[in-house]
């Protein structure tokens, strides 16, 4: 008499024997790879700093240089901002405000790296103001790399 476990084992072996030649012939089912989605670039530029510190909320102590830029972003999609300073000792502070002046992101008054990053998700499609303070003693006119992207 055959028991239920023995029948299941025979069925599995039979399926394997039937499927292996089909796969070797090149007609195996393949896994579907999801499409690669890349973020949309909203702003990408090299920016020279000027005298003055544009970050208005919790600015870093002693900030004497910085810059501001604007960009448009779409509601509901994650925005990532990366600012890289001109030297290894650079410490950029990032602040983002909407057009009405409401702060939506701020990396804080004590940045610790040359490349600083912040993210936010807009609740409305809007124009945003990016302000950057240099929190280290880096001269005005130094060039920063700015990249603002938004998720698809």
XYZ file of C-alpha atoms in Angstrom:
152
model
C 0.000 0.000 0.000
C 1.136 3.541 -0.761
C 0.880 6.199 1.864
C 0.318 9.897 1.212
C 3.968 10.885 1.823
C 5.266 8.316 -0.679
C 2.867 9.586 -3.380
C 3.956 13.205 -2.825
C 7.612 12.181 -3.151
C 6.945 10.305 -6.405
C 5.032 13.287 -7.815
C 7.898 15.660 -6.950
C 10.497 13.399 -8.564
C 8.323 13.035 -11.671
C 7.935 16.795 -11.997
C 11.663 17.290 -11.615
C 12.403 14.666 -14.280
C 9.956 16.330 -16.671
C 11.021 19.938 -16.002
C 14.812 19.614 -16.074
C 15.007 18.740 -19.817
C 12.642 21.614 -20.628
C 14.833 24.060 -18.683
C 17.989 22.743 -20.322
C 16.386 23.325 -23.724
C 16.148 27.021 -22.912
C 12.440 27.309 -22.228
C 12.672 27.676 -18.456
C 10.456 30.262 -16.920
C 12.582 33.237 -15.945
C 12.235 35.631 -13.084
C 10.918 39.035 -13.955
C 13.328 41.837 -13.090
C 11.571 45.023 -12.018
C 12.413 48.089 -14.088
C 15.196 50.263 -12.730
C 13.895 53.636 -11.651
C 16.252 56.552 -11.439
C 15.592 59.745 -9.551
C 14.829 62.960 -11.415
C 17.514 65.633 -11.113
C 15.965 68.913 -9.973
C 19.209 70.859 -9.526
C 22.822 69.974 -10.280
C 25.448 72.678 -10.267
C 28.695 74.024 -8.915
C 28.067 77.082 -6.737
C 30.537 79.647 -5.398
C 29.831 80.848 -1.877
C 29.410 84.516 -1.024
C 29.724 86.548 2.168
C 26.727 86.176 4.450
C 24.971 83.217 6.031
C 21.527 82.535 4.503
C 20.384 79.756 6.897
C 17.858 81.451 9.163
C 16.776 78.732 11.587
C 19.390 77.354 14.000
C 22.380 78.534 11.956
C 25.785 77.162 12.878
C 27.927 79.399 15.077
C 30.317 81.658 13.234
C 28.927 81.041 9.750
C 30.217 83.826 7.505
C 29.703 82.423 3.998
C 27.048 80.511 2.122
C 24.659 80.590 -0.819
C 21.022 80.067 -1.805
C 19.358 78.380 -4.781
C 15.766 77.525 -5.736
C 14.186 74.404 -7.221
C 10.711 73.044 -7.941
C 9.567 69.715 -6.490
C 6.465 67.568 -6.908
C 4.179 66.646 -4.011
C 4.494 63.230 -2.409
C 7.902 62.232 -3.802
C 11.051 62.078 -1.667
C 13.565 64.876 -2.353
C 17.252 64.288 -1.543
C 19.735 67.150 -1.291
C 23.493 66.614 -1.201
C 25.931 69.508 -0.776
C 29.648 68.784 -0.941
C 32.076 71.407 0.305
C 35.261 72.474 -1.477
C 37.745 70.931 0.986
C 37.922 68.075 3.472
C 37.483 70.537 6.340
C 34.325 72.073 4.862
C 31.133 71.629 6.935
C 28.050 72.733 4.958
C 24.742 73.197 6.798
C 21.632 72.718 4.637
C 18.259 74.384 5.179
C 15.233 74.056 2.871
C 12.174 76.316 3.059
C 9.035 76.483 0.955
C 8.162 79.672 -0.894
C 6.222 80.913 2.163
C 9.300 80.563 4.364
C 8.256 77.402 6.223
C 11.274 75.223 7.006
C 10.940 71.676 5.614
C 14.498 70.413 6.251
C 17.588 71.451 8.218
C 20.703 69.365 8.805
C 21.372 71.136 12.108
C 23.918 73.577 13.458
C 26.802 71.103 13.855
C 27.561 69.374 10.533
C 30.389 66.838 10.759
C 31.220 65.953 7.141
C 32.344 67.605 3.916
C 29.311 66.129 2.098
C 26.049 66.792 3.909
C 22.685 65.264 2.963
C 19.074 65.911 3.904
C 15.728 64.628 2.646
C 12.090 65.670 2.785
C 8.813 64.814 1.073
C 6.820 67.841 -0.147
C 3.136 67.905 0.755
C 2.432 70.166 -2.245
C 4.083 70.817 -5.586
C 6.011 73.969 -4.873
C 9.069 76.153 -5.286
C 11.659 75.536 -2.556
C 14.612 77.607 -1.362
C 17.873 75.821 -0.592
C 20.156 77.760 1.768
C 23.640 76.596 2.709
C 25.912 77.985 5.433
C 29.581 77.069 5.650
C 30.203 76.182 9.297
C 34.004 75.958 8.969
C 36.462 78.718 8.132
C 36.219 78.397 4.341
C 36.702 81.564 2.275
C 33.942 83.176 0.223
C 34.228 82.219 -3.434
C 34.878 78.556 -2.640
C 32.968 76.208 -4.958
C 30.394 73.683 -3.700
C 28.749 70.801 -5.549
C 24.960 70.770 -5.223
C 22.722 67.864 -6.256
C 18.959 67.833 -5.663
C 17.025 64.773 -6.854
C 13.472 63.545 -6.501
C 12.251 59.959 -6.406
C 10.204 58.756 -9.382
